[in-house]
Every structure is written in structure tokens, then in C-alpha cells.
Short mmCIF file of C-alpha atoms (C1' of nucleotides) in Angstrom, two decimals:
data_model
loop_
_atom_site.label_atom_id
_atom_site.label_comp_id
_atom_site.label_asym_id
_atom_site.label_seq_id
_atom_site.Cartn_x
_atom_site.Cartn_y
_atom_site.Cartn_z
CA MET D 1 132.46 114.20 96.88
CA VAL D 2 131.89 111.16 95.07
CA GLU D 3 134.87 112.21 93.44
CA GLN D 4 137.30 112.45 96.47
CA GLU D 5 136.04 109.18 98.63
CA ILE D 6 137.36 107.49 95.29
CA ILE D 7 140.79 109.02 95.71
CA SER D 8 141.02 108.29 99.64
CA ARG D 9 144.07 106.39 100.24
CA LYS D 10 143.35 103.31 102.59
CA GLY D 11 145.41 102.09 104.98
CA PRO D 12 148.72 102.35 106.24
CA TRP D 13 151.05 105.09 106.59
CA THR D 14 153.69 105.76 104.43
CA GLU D 15 156.75 108.52 105.53
CA GLN D 16 156.30 110.64 102.45
CA GLU D 17 152.71 111.06 103.99
CA ASP D 18 153.11 110.89 107.86
CA TYR D 19 155.82 114.15 106.54
CA LYS D 20 153.46 115.48 104.20
CA LEU D 21 150.69 115.40 107.10
CA ALA D 22 152.98 116.91 110.16
CA TYR D 23 153.86 119.41 108.19
CA PHE D 24 151.06 121.27 106.85
CA VAL D 25 149.63 120.26 110.52
CA GLY D 26 152.59 122.71 111.25
CA LEU D 27 150.62 125.23 109.11
CA PHE D 28 147.95 124.94 109.67
CA GLY D 29 147.54 123.51 113.00
CA ASP D 30 145.19 120.26 113.76
CA ARG D 31 141.99 121.89 112.42
CA ARG D 32 140.45 121.69 109.64
CA TRP D 33 140.99 118.31 108.28
CA ASP D 34 139.38 118.30 105.28
CA PHE D 35 141.66 121.58 104.64
CA ILE D 36 145.04 120.15 104.96
CA ALA D 37 143.71 117.25 103.71
CA LYS D 38 143.45 118.54 100.35
CA VAL D 39 146.20 121.36 99.76
CA SER D 40 148.42 118.28 101.70
CA GLY D 41 147.82 116.67 98.05
CA LEU D 42 147.80 113.89 100.34
CA SER D 43 144.29 111.50 98.98
CA ARG D 44 143.11 110.88 102.22
CA SER D 45 140.30 111.65 103.73
CA GLY D 46 140.38 114.57 106.73
CA LYS D 47 139.43 111.85 109.61
CA SER D 48 142.03 109.56 108.37
CA CYS D 49 144.48 112.36 108.52
CA ARG D 50 142.85 113.66 111.89
CA LEU D 51 143.10 110.07 113.28
CA ARG D 52 146.48 109.43 112.03
CA TRP D 53 147.39 112.82 113.63
CA VAL D 54 146.11 112.26 117.12
CA ASN D 55 147.34 108.85 117.03
CA TYR D 56 150.75 108.57 115.65
CA LEU D 57 152.06 111.47 114.95
CA HIS D 58 151.22 114.52 117.51
CA PRO D 59 154.83 116.08 119.29
CA ASP D 60 153.71 115.01 122.76
CA LEU D 61 152.48 111.59 122.06
CA LYS D 62 154.64 109.02 124.39
CA ARG D 63 155.17 105.56 123.05
CA GLY D 64 156.46 102.51 124.15
CA LYS D 65 154.07 100.40 127.07
CA MET D 66 152.47 101.76 129.51
CA THR D 67 153.62 101.82 132.93
CA PRO D 68 151.77 100.07 136.42
CA GLN D 69 150.83 104.03 136.87
CA GLU D 70 149.44 104.14 134.06
CA GLU D 71 147.95 101.38 134.36
CA ARG D 72 146.13 101.87 137.15
CA LEU D 73 144.98 105.19 135.75
CA VAL D 74 143.09 103.34 133.09
CA MET D 75 141.65 101.14 136.14
CA GLU D 76 140.28 103.70 138.29
CA TYR D 77 139.30 105.77 134.83
CA HIS D 78 137.54 103.11 133.82
CA SER D 79 135.78 102.35 137.05
CA LYS D 80 134.08 105.87 137.15
CA TRP D 81 133.43 106.29 133.57
CA GLY D 82 133.54 102.76 131.80
CA ASN D 83 134.50 103.47 127.98
CA ARG D 84 135.04 106.78 128.45
CA TRP D 85 138.03 106.66 126.22
CA SER D 86 139.17 109.92 125.32
CA ARG D 87 137.62 110.96 128.15
CA ILE D 88 139.96 108.74 129.84
CA ALA D 89 142.73 109.49 127.48
CA ARG D 90 142.61 113.01 128.72
CA LYS D 91 143.76 111.98 132.33
CA LEU D 92 146.60 110.19 131.19
CA PRO D 93 148.47 112.69 129.08
CA GLY D 94 150.60 111.49 126.81
CA ARG D 95 147.89 108.31 125.42
CA THR D 96 145.59 108.31 122.52
CA ASP D 97 142.29 107.13 123.54
CA ASN D 98 143.17 104.27 120.54
CA GLU D 99 146.20 103.49 122.79
CA ILE D 100 143.99 102.90 125.87
CA LYS D 101 141.00 100.80 124.37
CA ASN D 102 143.12 99.00 123.09
CA TYR D 103 145.04 98.41 126.10
CA TRP D 104 141.78 97.83 128.79
CA ARG D 105 141.13 95.66 124.51
CA THR D 106 143.58 93.26 125.07
CA HIS D 107 143.85 93.18 129.38
CA MET D 108 140.24 92.18 129.65
CA ARG D 109 141.31 89.21 127.04
CA LYS D 110 144.51 87.84 130.43
CA VAL D 111 141.71 89.20 133.09
CA ARG D 112 138.49 86.82 130.41
CA ALA D 113 141.54 83.92 129.97
CA GLN D 114 143.58 84.05 134.38
CA GLU D 115 139.55 83.62 135.01
CA LYS D 116 138.37 80.66 132.72
CA LYS D 117 141.06 79.41 134.49
CA HIS D 118 140.38 80.05 137.93
CA ALA D 119 137.07 80.22 138.36
CA THR D 120 134.10 78.72 138.65
CA PRO D 121 131.49 78.92 137.19
CA SER D 122 129.69 81.17 139.49
CA THR D 123 132.26 83.74 140.85
CA ILE D 124 133.11 84.75 136.28
CA SER D 125 131.99 88.39 135.85
CA SER D 126 131.49 89.41 132.66
CA PRO D 127 134.78 91.33 131.10
CA ASP D 128 132.57 94.12 130.10
CA GLN D 129 131.18 95.04 133.65
CA SER D 130 133.48 97.21 134.38
CA SER D 131 132.46 97.70 137.57
CA SER D 132 132.29 94.28 138.42
CA CYS D 133 135.66 93.07 137.67
CA GLN D 134 137.07 96.38 138.86
CA SER D 135 136.62 94.79 142.32
CA SER D 136 139.28 91.87 141.57
CA LEU D 137 141.69 94.22 139.06
CA PHE D 138 142.13 97.39 141.50
CA SER D 139 141.17 96.57 144.69
CA ASN D 140 143.39 99.07 146.02
CA ASN D 141 142.52 101.97 145.27
CA ASN D 142 144.71 104.67 147.46
CA HIS D 143 146.94 102.72 145.13
CA ALA D 144 145.98 104.97 142.12
CA VAL D 145 145.36 107.77 143.46
CA ASP D 146 148.79 107.64 144.81
CA SER D 147 149.10 107.07 141.38
CA HIS D 148 147.98 109.99 140.00
CA ALA D 149 149.78 111.92 141.55
CA SER D 150 153.15 110.16 139.87
CA TYR D 151 153.05 112.62 138.16
CA GLN D 152 154.01 115.86 137.71
CA GLU D 153 151.52 118.03 137.21
CA VAL D 154 151.19 121.26 137.47
CA GLY D 155 147.14 121.92 137.11
CA GLU D 156 144.50 120.34 136.57
CA GLU D 157 145.02 119.64 133.22
CA ASN D 158 148.10 120.15 132.53
CA TYR D 159 151.83 117.65 133.19
CA GLN D 160 154.77 118.14 131.93
CA VAL D 161 155.23 115.37 129.60
CA GLN D 162 158.44 113.62 128.94
CA GLU D 163 158.18 112.81 125.34
CA ILE D 164 159.12 108.78 124.60
CA VAL D 165 160.14 108.32 121.47
CA GLU D 166 161.97 104.69 120.52
CA GLY D 167 162.98 103.01 116.86
CA TYR D 168 162.96 105.51 113.60
CA SER D 169 161.72 108.66 116.00
CA MET D 170 159.21 111.49 115.23
CA ASP D 171 161.85 113.70 116.48
CA ASP D 172 163.42 112.94 113.09
CA ILE D 173 160.51 114.46 111.09
CA TRP D 174 160.32 116.98 113.29
CA LYS D 175 164.26 117.69 113.04
CA ASP D 176 163.08 117.72 109.18
CA ILE D 177 160.46 119.76 109.24
CA ALA D 178 161.74 122.49 111.36
CA MET D 179 164.86 123.02 109.61
CA SER D 180 162.21 122.96 105.93
CA GLU D 181 161.12 125.18 108.31
CA ASP D 182 163.88 128.05 106.93
CA ASP D 183 163.32 128.01 103.38
CA ILE D 184 159.29 128.54 103.19
CA ASN D 185 158.99 131.98 105.06
CA ILE D 186 155.37 132.94 103.88
CA PHE D 187 152.84 130.90 106.11
CA GLN D 188 155.37 131.27 109.05
CA PRO D 189 154.29 131.71 112.75
CA VAL D 190 152.79 134.65 114.13
CA ASN D 191 154.68 134.14 116.84
CA ASP D 192 157.20 132.41 116.76
CA GLY D 193 158.04 132.23 120.95
CA HIS D 194 158.04 128.14 119.81
CA SER D 195 161.81 127.69 118.33
CA GLU D 196 163.00 124.94 121.48
CA GLU D 197 166.67 123.60 120.74
CA ASN D 198 165.90 120.00 120.09
CA CYS D 199 163.40 122.08 117.74
CA ASN D 200 160.20 119.23 118.31
CA PHE D 201 157.37 120.45 116.36
CA SER D 202 155.11 120.76 119.67
CA GLY D 203 155.14 124.70 119.25
CA PRO D 204 154.12 126.07 115.99
CA ILE D 205 152.43 122.61 115.80
CA MET D 206 150.23 122.09 117.92
CA PRO D 207 147.66 125.78 117.91
CA SER D 208 147.15 126.58 120.89
CA THR D 209 146.53 129.86 120.15
CA SER D 210 149.52 131.44 121.33
CA SER D 211 151.60 130.35 118.13
CA TRP D 212 148.56 130.82 116.00
CA ASP D 213 147.12 133.31 116.01
CA TYR D 214 143.49 132.37 114.48
CA SER D 215 141.79 135.93 114.50
CA ASN D 216 144.36 137.59 112.40
CA LEU D 217 143.40 135.14 109.48
CA ASP D 218 140.34 134.72 110.39
CA PRO D 219 137.34 133.23 107.27
CA LEU D 220 140.44 134.46 104.50
CA TRP D 221 142.98 131.83 105.91
CA VAL D 222 140.91 129.50 103.71
CA MET D 223 142.22 129.92 100.67
CA ASP D 224 140.15 129.97 97.61
CA GLU D 225 140.39 127.78 94.77
CA GLU D 226 142.76 129.86 92.44
CA GLU D 227 145.45 131.19 95.72
CA ARG D 228 146.09 126.94 96.20
CA LYS D 229 147.12 126.80 93.10
CA MET D 230 148.97 129.60 92.81
CA LEU D 231 149.99 128.73 96.61
CA PHE D 232 150.42 124.60 96.10
CA PRO D 233 150.89 124.03 92.63
CA PRO D 234 149.96 120.76 91.06
CA ILE D 235 149.58 119.07 94.85
CA GLY D 236 151.31 115.86 93.18
CA ASP D 237 153.73 113.93 94.54
CA GLN D 238 155.29 115.93 91.94
CA TYR D 239 155.41 119.23 93.98
CA PHE D 240 156.49 116.78 96.95
CA SER D 241 160.03 115.58 95.71
CA PHE D 242 160.69 115.93 99.75
CA TYR D 243 162.59 114.28 102.42
CA ASP D 244 165.55 113.71 100.15
CA GLN D 245 167.18 110.94 102.43
CA GLN D 246 170.36 113.40 102.54
CA GLY D 247 168.15 116.03 103.21
CA ASN D 248 168.89 118.84 100.91
CA THR D 249 165.49 120.28 99.73
CA PHE D 250 162.09 119.31 101.37
CA LEU D 251 159.98 121.34 99.09
CA THR D 252 160.90 121.89 95.51
CA GLY D 253 158.36 123.80 94.40
"C1'" DA S 1 162.63 74.94 112.88
"C1'" DA S 2 157.80 74.50 112.14
"C1'" DC S 3 153.24 75.91 112.85
"C1'" DT S 4 149.43 77.72 115.42
"C1'" DT S 5 148.03 80.53 119.61
"C1'" DT S 6 148.23 84.87 121.61
"C1'" DA S 7 148.91 89.84 122.05
"C1'" DT S 8 150.00 94.43 120.45
"C1'" DC S 9 149.33 97.79 117.66
"C1'" DA S 10 147.57 100.67 113.77
"C1'" DA S 11 143.65 102.71 110.79
"C1'" DC S 12 138.57 102.05 109.37
"C1'" DC S 13 133.66 102.46 109.99
"C1'" DG S 14 129.75 104.18 111.25
"C1'" DC S 15 127.06 107.27 114.49
"C1'" DC S 16 126.20 111.16 116.14
"C1'" DG S 17 127.03 115.85 118.21
"C1'" DT S 18 127.99 120.65 116.85
"C1'" DG S 19 128.27 124.73 113.78
"C1'" DT S 20 127.11 126.38 109.34
"C1'" DC S 21 124.24 128.58 106.36
"C1'" DA Y 1 113.34 124.62 111.14
"C1'" DG Y 2 115.73 121.76 108.63
"C1'" DA Y 3 120.30 120.18 105.99
"C1'" DC Y 4 125.02 119.45 104.97
"C1'" DA Y 5 129.46 118.75 106.74
"C1'" DC Y 6 133.03 118.11 109.74
"C1'" DG Y 7 135.29 116.72 113.82
"C1'" DG Y 8 135.34 113.45 116.96
"C1'" DC Y 9 134.25 109.17 119.35
"C1'" DG Y 10 133.62 104.28 120.18
"C1'" DG Y 11 133.81 99.97 118.04
"C1'" DT Y 12 135.97 96.77 115.07
"C1'" DT Y 13 138.99 94.68 111.87
"C1'" DG Y 14 143.19 93.59 109.77
"C1'" DA Y 15 148.16 92.65 109.77
"C1'" DT Y 16 152.21 91.69 111.79
"C1'" DA Y 17 155.33 90.17 116.04
"C1'" DA Y 18 156.60 87.44 119.84
"C1'" DA Y 19 155.69 83.73 122.59
"C1'" DG Y 20 154.34 79.16 123.30
"C1'" DT Y 21 154.14 74.54 121.85
#
DNA sequence: AACTTTATCAACCGCCGTGTC
DNA sequence: AGACACGGCGGTTGATAAAGT
């Protein structure tokens, strides 16, 4: 335990770490983060892995600025639930609690600054009191409701999410991983009904239980040390010479 | 152009709830 | 029932980019 903490890396994630993490989440699903942290050879804590995945690597994440509709939704739900960021995030597909939290803070700072400018002292409301500021920020509830409908809602919690990727796209990673998958057969998902043309990992990576039959793996899929060593010999950088930019090999065991 | 301020984003921390033994 | 491990959540911080002076 203590040793684990000592070797845990901190700070920004490198491309290679992202790649490793995405790959192992693809293999084992987005649970058991401590386990993934160990077998992947990443010198990161399970928590850190989870956070990176949830906030950055998850294939369903949207990128880029919040749309006005999303902004209104944030207002609406924040007025309902307060700082329940994860709950709000669930209503905004593709957005993370972290993202919403950041947005809110930024937004409130702006509002606070504006209020300082314009308001007389008696009218300044505390930005932390969502209900008080909400009335001015979000004066028309109907708009919010309308904006909600602007999503392609296919169910209470299911939206069709359009992935927007900017700059260095995660697609590149997904493609690379998907290609590399061909080289590795021992951990194929039980049901490979998700091989989509664009090879994003939303199928195999997301253990929607339809693609990853955990029931078959049971606790057995948790390898003991010996098995792990056999399957993932010295998981260090020497194991992953992966990601040579020519895209030749991913795993060189 | 140089410097300062503000905005944005990624990541960490600590607490808490839950499941397991 | 209690201890422990793990995952999730909300708060906070630090780095960097962008905008302003």
C-alpha cells in the first residue's frame, strides 16, 4: 500500500499513459480501477486512472464549449439540485461533472463581477446561493425546458450523443487501439457485436455488459499474481514499446 | 512588445457511501 | 458488527492560454 503510493505518478498524463489506460479499459472495462492501474503498469493510482478515463478518455465525451442549450440546462438543474455535479452531468450527455463544475465556477465569477459593476450593494446576491442568482440568470424557465427537448432524447437517460473531437483526436487513439486489438486475441470481448466502422471504442471499451460478459469471468477474471505475471510480463515501459508513431506495433511482449 | 489579469481546464485531495470479508 | 478496500463525489488548486492594458 505504502509502496503503491510512493510509486504513484502525479501530474499531467502523457499520451502514452492515455494509450495504455484506454487499452486496458478496453480489455477489462471501466471498473476495478485499482486492478487496471496495476496490470496496466501505469504508475498511477486507481483513482487517478478512473478520473482520467471519466474526464478525458471516455469515448462518449463531447469536447469544446458548452452550447447555449447546455448552459441553460446547467442553470436549470443547478437551481434544482445545487452542487450535485455528477447528477447534473448525467443529464448532459457527454459532459462530465468536472466540466460542469468548472463551467459553473467560471460562470459565477463572471456573474459576480458583473453584479459588482452594476448592482447597488443591497442587490448583490451571493453567487453560492443558487436560488437567488438563478432568477436573474435563468429568468425564463420555459426556455430551459425547450432546450431540453433539443436533444435527441431516446429515453429517460439515453441520448444520442454526437462526439465532437478537436485537436488531437481521441479517435486516433481509438483507431490505433482497435487496430492493435487484432494482434491480441486472448482478451477478446465475449460478444464482439460492436465493431463499428469508425472503430471508436464505445463498444468494447464500455462494458455495457452486453459486450462484456462479466458473469462468465466472475471473480475468475481477477488474475492472481502468477497469472498476471504470465500474461503481463514485466509491465514496464519495456513491455509497451507501443505506439511507435508509424503505427507498426502496439504491443511488443 | 511586455506585462498583468482573467478564463479555462486538468488533476489532486479528502470525505463519504457501499460492498466484502 | 467492525474493519478494510474501493469507487464516486464535491471542493480546490495549479498550469496554461487568451484577453486586456
